[in-house]
Every structure is written in structure tokens, then in C-alpha cells.
Amino acid sequence: MTEGLISDYLLPLDKWGKIGKVHSIFEHSFNIQVEGHLINIANYHEYLSSFGIFLSEAEFEQIFPIIQKDSLVKIRKNQLTFFGFQGIHTLTTCDLQTVSLKVTPIKIERQQLKGIKKILEAEKLVSKIGLSMDEKLQEVIQSLTDDTLDPIDWEGLLNFLIGRGKGLTPSGDDLIVAYLSTLKMFGDSRAEELSSALTKHLTATTDISRAYIETSREGYVNSIFYKLFLDIKNSSKLETINVDLRRLMKIGHTSGKDLSFGFLLGIQAILNKKDKEKEKWII
């Protein structure tokens, strides 16, 4: 990555308020909370959150020693000022490269999509995700990929999935984030239904996971998923897509596998719907 990047989802920085506080701190990242929204500041190699800022190691190390949980952050349109016991530091985001991580509807040949599905199926993701494959989860998967044209019971599905699993981003959340992003990527009308239904479930999970769900409702994904989107959009070879998928699967403990499984379910849902409608495969 370059010296610094910022997701355009965050701009202008003060759109949620002028004052924030440090919400959570990790080894290579921390989150600022502003009126219930999060801004992720990180120094992860080749990874940018959908609601994030990536900083060089030198810049990150100027801020990290200053902050602690609940430290005050003053926010301006293009500035973040951090206040801590060990000093004050101002980050000017004008110096950062603005990038968009928003997926938009794309065209794809049916055979290419089936090729991607085959790669994912070969990974046997069911045995690698952070959810136990019980009868209820099987029912949920069936509903998400069903080839009927009947309305989906989003409330029932989301009551089961949101907040289910361990960690800062529960597996059920990661699954539905990727599933929704896939529907948006291929212009499926169910994306809007799901986005609307998610509104009622945002308080049922962690703050960090809620931030990922909120950004996915607007079409934003992390930089690794976005690279996958771009390569699909550009009709890249399956070998390239395979590399993207392997990078995606490596995220976190199970998050990457959960995201990949949600991507697979989204693909299956789209393929099944097109089969049922017997439409020409052009989105």
C-alpha cells in the first residue's frame, strides 16, 4: 500500500460529529467512535477497512503511544486531533490517498460465475466457518439460496444470524455482510430487501461488526473483497480470482472463511434465481 489511504465512505470526516473518543485498541489498529459510528485507524499490511484509514508505520507510531481507551479525538473535515496523557497529535487526511471500496452492479458470464463457485466449493467452507452446521443453519442456508421466487423471511434469518458466533465480528454477521455484498455486486433486487431488513438488527451485535454491516448496506467492503470485485469486473482469469479468494479466506481466525462462505451463498442464490426465471444471463 501507499504511505496512507482513506476510504471515501468516511468523508467528510466530521459528517457524524466534531468530537469522538477512542473506542477500542488492538495491536495494529484502533477505532474512534463518533455518535455510534466507527472510524478504523490501522497499519495492517495490504488491508483497508470499509470504514478505515491506513497509515504508514511511521505515522501510526506517532499516534499509537498517545492514545488509550476513551481518549478524546477532535474531528474536523480533513483532520483528526488525538489528545492523550503523553501528548497531542494531529493527523491531516489531505495527505492521504482517497480510495473507493464501493461495489457496483457488474456483468458476468454465467460460466465464469460457476467457475468461481467451483473454487469456493472445493474449499469445503462449511467445516471451516465459525458456526456449527446444525439443522437450523441448514434451513437458513436453504432459504438464502432457495430457487423459489417466494419472498424471503429476512426477519427470521437475521434473528438467527446477527450476533451469532464468537469474536468482534460474529460469524453470522460476516456471512450476511458478504452475502449482501455479493447481491449488490451482481445487481440482485434482494439486496435492497436485505439492506432494509438489517436496519432492525443493528443493535443485536458488537459495535465493530455493526460498522461493517452498516457500510455493507451502502455497498462498501474491505480492500481485499474489493480487489476480488475488481478482478471479477475485469473478467480476470480464474487463477487470479483464486488468489483473491485465498487472501480473503486468510482474514482473522474464521472471518475470512465466513466472508467466503457468504460470498458462495450469494453466488448460489443468483445462479438459482436465474435458473428459475429462465432469463438470459446478462445482468
GROMACS .gro file of C-alpha atoms in nm:
model
  283
    1MET     CA    1   0.000   0.000   0.000
    2THR     CA    2   0.099   0.366  -0.031
    3GLU     CA    3   0.202   0.587   0.261
    4GLY     CA    4  -0.161   0.639   0.360
    5LEU     CA    5  -0.514   0.562   0.240
    6ILE     CA    6  -0.864   0.663   0.344
    7SER     CA    7  -1.195   0.507   0.244
    8ASP     CA    8  -1.422   0.766   0.085
    9TYR     CA    9  -1.704   0.625   0.298
   10LEU     CA   10  -1.562   0.835   0.584
   11LEU     CA   11  -1.561   1.168   0.402
   12PRO     CA   12  -1.606   1.431   0.516
   13LEU     CA   13  -1.462   1.313   0.847
   14ASP     CA   14  -1.689   1.536   1.054
   15LYS     CA   15  -2.014   1.417   0.896
   16TRP     CA   16  -2.113   1.240   1.220
   17GLY     CA   17  -1.982   1.500   1.465
   18LYS     CA   18  -1.691   1.712   1.580
   19ILE     CA   19  -1.592   1.510   1.888
   20GLY     CA   20  -1.515   1.139   1.920
   21LYS     CA   21  -1.334   0.907   2.156
   22VAL     CA   22  -1.109   0.605   2.123
   23HIS     CA   23  -1.343   0.307   2.132
   24SER     CA   24  -1.108   0.007   2.118
   25ILE     CA   25  -0.736  -0.061   2.075
   26PHE     CA   26  -0.558  -0.359   1.917
   27GLU     CA   27  -0.200  -0.443   1.825
   28HIS     CA   28  -0.201  -0.274   1.484
   29SER     CA   29  -0.523  -0.074   1.488
   30PHE     CA   30  -0.773   0.121   1.692
   31ASN     CA   31  -1.124   0.256   1.646
   32ILE     CA   32  -1.267   0.601   1.706
   33GLN     CA   33  -1.636   0.623   1.793
   34VAL     CA   34  -1.840   0.923   1.682
   35GLU     CA   35  -2.211   0.925   1.763
   36GLY     CA   36  -2.236   0.548   1.730
   37HIS     CA   37  -2.023   0.528   1.413
   38LEU     CA   38  -1.667   0.397   1.394
   39ILE     CA   39  -1.351   0.517   1.218
   40ASN     CA   40  -1.083   0.248   1.199
   41ILE     CA   41  -0.718   0.359   1.202
   42ALA     CA   42  -0.479   0.077   1.112
   43ASN     CA   43  -0.137  -0.029   0.996
   44TYR     CA   44  -0.229  -0.376   0.865
   45HIS     CA   45  -0.029  -0.481   0.561
   46GLU     CA   46  -0.241  -0.460   0.244
   47TYR     CA   47  -0.572  -0.422   0.428
   48LEU     CA   48  -0.810  -0.127   0.449
   49SER     CA   49  -1.140  -0.147   0.633
   50SER     CA   50  -1.454  -0.023   0.460
   51PHE     CA   51  -1.469   0.244   0.732
   52GLY     CA   52  -1.095   0.280   0.766
   53ILE     CA   53  -0.775   0.476   0.734
   54PHE     CA   54  -0.447   0.301   0.659
   55LEU     CA   55  -0.133   0.473   0.789
   56SER     CA   56   0.234   0.409   0.730
   57GLU     CA   57   0.417   0.258   1.023
   58ALA     CA   58   0.593   0.587   1.093
   59GLU     CA   59   0.268   0.785   1.105
   60PHE     CA   60   0.087   0.517   1.306
   61GLU     CA   61   0.366   0.508   1.566
   62GLN     CA   62   0.330   0.882   1.623
   63ILE     CA   63  -0.031   0.835   1.730
   64PHE     CA   64  -0.044   0.492   1.892
   65PRO     CA   65   0.163   0.568   2.207
   66ILE     CA   66  -0.053   0.872   2.285
   67ILE     CA   67  -0.394   0.712   2.288
   68GLN     CA   68  -0.579   0.496   2.537
   69LYS     CA   69  -0.941   0.384   2.563
   70ASP     CA   70  -1.178   0.681   2.583
   71SER     CA   71  -0.907   0.931   2.476
   72LEU     CA   72  -1.060   1.241   2.322
   73VAL     CA   73  -1.043   1.293   1.945
   74LYS     CA   74  -1.127   1.629   1.789
   75ILE     CA   75  -1.263   1.597   1.437
   76ARG     CA   76  -1.261   1.842   1.151
   77LYS     CA   77  -1.341   1.797   0.782
   78ASN     CA   78  -0.987   1.683   0.698
   79GLN     CA   79  -0.827   1.646   1.041
   80LEU     CA   80  -0.818   1.421   1.345
   81THR     CA   81  -0.651   1.552   1.660
   82PHE     CA   82  -0.569   1.298   1.929
   83PHE     CA   83  -0.541   1.402   2.294
   84GLY     CA   84  -0.361   1.181   2.546
   85PHE     CA   85  -0.159   1.193   2.865
   86GLN     CA   86   0.163   1.174   2.663
   87GLY     CA   87   0.082   1.446   2.417
   88ILE     CA   88  -0.130   1.570   2.128
   89HIS     CA   89  -0.103   1.470   1.763
   90THR     CA   90  -0.292   1.594   1.458
   91LEU     CA   91  -0.342   1.377   1.151
   92THR     CA   92  -0.422   1.570   0.833
   93THR     CA   93  -0.610   1.341   0.595
   94CYS     CA   94  -0.549   1.566   0.293
   95ASP     CA   95  -0.214   1.390   0.271
   96LEU     CA   96  -0.383   1.050   0.235
   97GLN     CA   97  -0.493   0.890  -0.092
   98THR     CA   98  -0.872   0.866  -0.110
   99VAL     CA   99  -0.999   0.532  -0.238
  100SER     CA  100  -1.346   0.396  -0.301
  101LEU     CA  101  -1.428   0.049  -0.172
  102LYS     CA  102  -1.785   0.053  -0.302
  103VAL     CA  103  -1.908  -0.234  -0.518
  104THR     CA  104  -2.147  -0.158  -0.803
  105PRO     CA  105  -2.352  -0.390  -1.027
  106ILE     CA  106  -2.141  -0.565  -1.291
  107LYS     CA  107  -2.194  -0.801  -1.582
  108ILE     CA  108  -2.051  -1.151  -1.574
  109GLU     CA  109  -2.076  -1.460  -1.791
  110ARG     CA  110  -2.257  -1.749  -1.632
  111GLN     CA  111  -1.967  -1.988  -1.684
  112GLN     CA  112  -1.726  -1.757  -1.506
  113LEU     CA  113  -1.957  -1.735  -1.205
  114LYS     CA  114  -1.991  -2.114  -1.200
  115GLY     CA  115  -1.611  -2.138  -1.212
  116ILE     CA  116  -1.582  -1.914  -0.905
  117LYS     CA  117  -1.845  -2.122  -0.730
  118LYS     CA  118  -1.645  -2.438  -0.804
  119ILE     CA  119  -1.331  -2.288  -0.646
  120LEU     CA  120  -1.522  -2.200  -0.331
  121GLU     CA  121  -1.694  -2.537  -0.307
  122ALA     CA  122  -1.357  -2.712  -0.326
  123GLU     CA  123  -1.256  -2.535  -0.003
  124LYS     CA  124  -1.531  -2.717   0.194
  125LEU     CA  125  -1.601  -2.396   0.381
  126VAL     CA  126  -1.883  -2.545   0.587
  127SER     CA  127  -1.624  -2.720   0.800
  128LYS     CA  128  -1.413  -2.403   0.839
  129ILE     CA  129  -1.665  -2.133   0.933
  130GLY     CA  130  -1.732  -2.025   1.290
  131LEU     CA  131  -2.085  -2.170   1.301
  132SER     CA  132  -2.189  -2.527   1.375
  133MET     CA  133  -2.377  -2.692   1.092
  134ASP     CA  134  -2.696  -2.785   1.276
  135GLU     CA  135  -3.047  -2.827   1.142
  136LYS     CA  136  -3.134  -2.459   1.189
  137LEU     CA  137  -2.829  -2.337   0.999
  138GLN     CA  138  -2.910  -2.578   0.718
  139GLU     CA  139  -3.257  -2.423   0.699
  140VAL     CA  140  -3.106  -2.073   0.688
  141ILE     CA  141  -2.867  -2.171   0.407
  142GLN     CA  142  -3.155  -2.326   0.215
  143SER     CA  143  -3.357  -2.004   0.249
  144LEU     CA  144  -3.065  -1.785   0.138
  145THR     CA  145  -3.003  -1.994  -0.174
  146ASP     CA  146  -3.355  -2.116  -0.248
  147ASP     CA  147  -3.459  -2.130  -0.613
  148THR     CA  148  -3.820  -2.037  -0.541
  149LEU     CA  149  -3.939  -1.687  -0.621
  150ASP     CA  150  -4.134  -1.658  -0.295
  151PRO     CA  151  -4.048  -1.369  -0.057
  152ILE     CA  152  -3.768  -1.446   0.188
  153ASP     CA  153  -3.834  -1.429   0.563
  154TRP     CA  154  -3.550  -1.185   0.629
  155GLU     CA  155  -3.657  -1.124   0.989
  156GLY     CA  156  -3.635  -1.490   1.078
  157LEU     CA  157  -3.299  -1.531   0.905
  158LEU     CA  158  -3.147  -1.222   1.063
  159ASN     CA  159  -3.277  -1.309   1.409
  160PHE     CA  160  -3.075  -1.629   1.378
  161LEU     CA  161  -2.760  -1.495   1.210
  162ILE     CA  162  -2.689  -1.147   1.350
  163GLY     CA  163  -2.466  -1.166   1.655
  164ARG     CA  164  -2.425  -1.543   1.626
  165GLY     CA  165  -2.069  -1.662   1.678
  166LYS     CA  166  -1.764  -1.553   1.869
  167GLY     CA  167  -1.531  -1.257   1.826
  168LEU     CA  168  -1.551  -0.891   1.735
  169THR     CA  169  -1.731  -0.977   1.411
  170PRO     CA  170  -1.950  -1.282   1.480
  171SER     CA  171  -1.955  -1.543   1.206
  172GLY     CA  172  -2.323  -1.491   1.127
  173ASP     CA  173  -2.256  -1.123   1.067
  174ASP     CA  174  -1.959  -1.187   0.839
  175LEU     CA  175  -2.167  -1.433   0.640
  176ILE     CA  176  -2.455  -1.190   0.586
  177VAL     CA  177  -2.219  -0.898   0.506
  178ALA     CA  178  -2.056  -1.097   0.225
  179TYR     CA  179  -2.392  -1.234   0.107
  180LEU     CA  180  -2.535  -0.881   0.083
  181SER     CA  181  -2.222  -0.751  -0.090
  182THR     CA  182  -2.250  -1.031  -0.346
  183LEU     CA  183  -2.613  -0.948  -0.422
  184LYS     CA  184  -2.513  -0.584  -0.470
  185MET     CA  185  -2.216  -0.683  -0.688
  186PHE     CA  186  -2.441  -0.866  -0.933
  187GLY     CA  187  -2.736  -0.627  -0.921
  188ASP     CA  188  -2.980  -0.861  -0.749
  189SER     CA  189  -3.302  -0.697  -0.626
  190ARG     CA  190  -3.289  -0.890  -0.299
  191ALA     CA  191  -3.000  -0.666  -0.189
  192GLU     CA  192  -3.237  -0.377  -0.118
  193GLU     CA  193  -3.478  -0.603   0.072
  194LEU     CA  194  -3.195  -0.734   0.290
  195SER     CA  195  -3.045  -0.388   0.345
  196SER     CA  196  -3.379  -0.261   0.467
  197ALA     CA  197  -3.439  -0.561   0.693
  198LEU     CA  198  -3.095  -0.520   0.856
  199THR     CA  199  -3.197  -0.181   0.999
  200LYS     CA  200  -3.386  -0.350   1.283
  201HIS     CA  201  -3.094  -0.574   1.380
  202LEU     CA  202  -2.804  -0.333   1.414
  203THR     CA  203  -2.816  -0.334   1.795
  204ALA     CA  204  -2.801  -0.715   1.815
  205THR     CA  205  -2.425  -0.738   1.764
  206THR     CA  206  -2.091  -0.578   1.853
  207ASP     CA  207  -2.008  -0.217   1.770
  208ILE     CA  208  -1.733  -0.321   1.529
  209SER     CA  209  -1.949  -0.574   1.348
  210ARG     CA  210  -2.232  -0.321   1.330
  211ALA     CA  211  -1.996  -0.082   1.150
  212TYR     CA  212  -1.921  -0.348   0.886
  213ILE     CA  213  -2.292  -0.420   0.844
  214GLU     CA  214  -2.373  -0.050   0.809
  215THR     CA  215  -2.108   0.001   0.542
  216SER     CA  216  -2.217  -0.311   0.354
  217ARG     CA  217  -2.572  -0.173   0.338
  218GLU     CA  218  -2.423   0.116   0.138
  219GLY     CA  219  -2.219  -0.116  -0.082
  220TYR     CA  220  -1.880  -0.079   0.088
  221VAL     CA  221  -1.645  -0.372   0.152
  222ASN     CA  222  -1.290  -0.423   0.281
  223SER     CA  223  -0.999  -0.375   0.040
  224ILE     CA  224  -0.940  -0.749  -0.009
  225PHE     CA  225  -1.303  -0.813  -0.106
  226TYR     CA  226  -1.285  -0.505  -0.328
  227LYS     CA  227  -0.982  -0.645  -0.512
  228LEU     CA  228  -1.187  -0.960  -0.575
  229PHE     CA  229  -1.472  -0.745  -0.707
  230LEU     CA  230  -1.239  -0.557  -0.945
  231ASP     CA  231  -1.087  -0.876  -1.084
  232ILE     CA  232  -1.432  -1.023  -1.147
  233LYS     CA  233  -1.542  -0.696  -1.308
  234ASN     CA  234  -1.237  -0.704  -1.536
  235SER     CA  235  -1.303  -1.066  -1.636
  236SER     CA  236  -0.973  -1.182  -1.491
  237LYS     CA  237  -0.869  -1.544  -1.519
  238LEU     CA  238  -0.991  -1.790  -1.258
  239GLU     CA  239  -0.631  -1.830  -1.139
  240THR     CA  240  -0.633  -1.463  -1.038
  241ILE     CA  241  -0.973  -1.497  -0.872
  242ASN     CA  242  -0.840  -1.798  -0.683
  243VAL     CA  243  -0.553  -1.588  -0.543
  244ASP     CA  244  -0.803  -1.321  -0.433
  245LEU     CA  245  -1.021  -1.579  -0.261
  246ARG     CA  246  -0.726  -1.727  -0.074
  247ARG     CA  247  -0.631  -1.382   0.054
  248LEU     CA  248  -0.991  -1.327   0.163
  249MET     CA  249  -1.000  -1.658   0.350
  250LYS     CA  250  -0.690  -1.563   0.550
  251ILE     CA  251  -0.858  -1.268   0.725
  252GLY     CA  252  -0.880  -1.319   1.101
  253HIS     CA  253  -0.940  -1.653   1.270
  254THR     CA  254  -1.262  -1.751   1.090
  255SER     CA  255  -1.381  -1.415   0.950
  256GLY     CA  256  -1.226  -1.475   0.609
  257LYS     CA  257  -1.385  -1.817   0.581
  258ASP     CA  258  -1.719  -1.677   0.698
  259LEU     CA  259  -1.699  -1.400   0.437
  260SER     CA  260  -1.605  -1.651   0.166
  261PHE     CA  261  -1.896  -1.875   0.263
  262GLY     CA  262  -2.135  -1.578   0.244
  263PHE     CA  263  -1.992  -1.500  -0.099
  264LEU     CA  264  -2.055  -1.860  -0.207
  265LEU     CA  265  -2.415  -1.849  -0.081
  266GLY     CA  266  -2.472  -1.524  -0.269
  267ILE     CA  267  -2.341  -1.675  -0.591
  268GLN     CA  268  -2.559  -1.983  -0.545
  269ALA     CA  269  -2.864  -1.765  -0.480
  270ILE     CA  270  -2.805  -1.571  -0.802
  271LEU     CA  271  -2.745  -1.881  -1.012
  272ASN     CA  272  -3.056  -2.049  -0.873
  273LYS     CA  273  -3.273  -1.744  -0.930
  274LYS     CA  274  -3.162  -1.715  -1.290
  275ASP     CA  275  -3.231  -2.084  -1.345
  276LYS     CA  276  -3.581  -2.045  -1.203
  277GLU     CA  277  -3.665  -1.734  -1.401
  278LYS     CA  278  -3.514  -1.886  -1.718
  279GLU     CA  279  -3.377  -1.548  -1.816
  280LYS     CA  280  -3.086  -1.474  -2.042
  281TRP     CA  281  -2.770  -1.447  -1.829
  282ILE     CA  282  -2.694  -1.080  -1.876
  283ILE     CA  283  -2.720  -0.855  -1.570
   0.00000   0.00000   0.00000
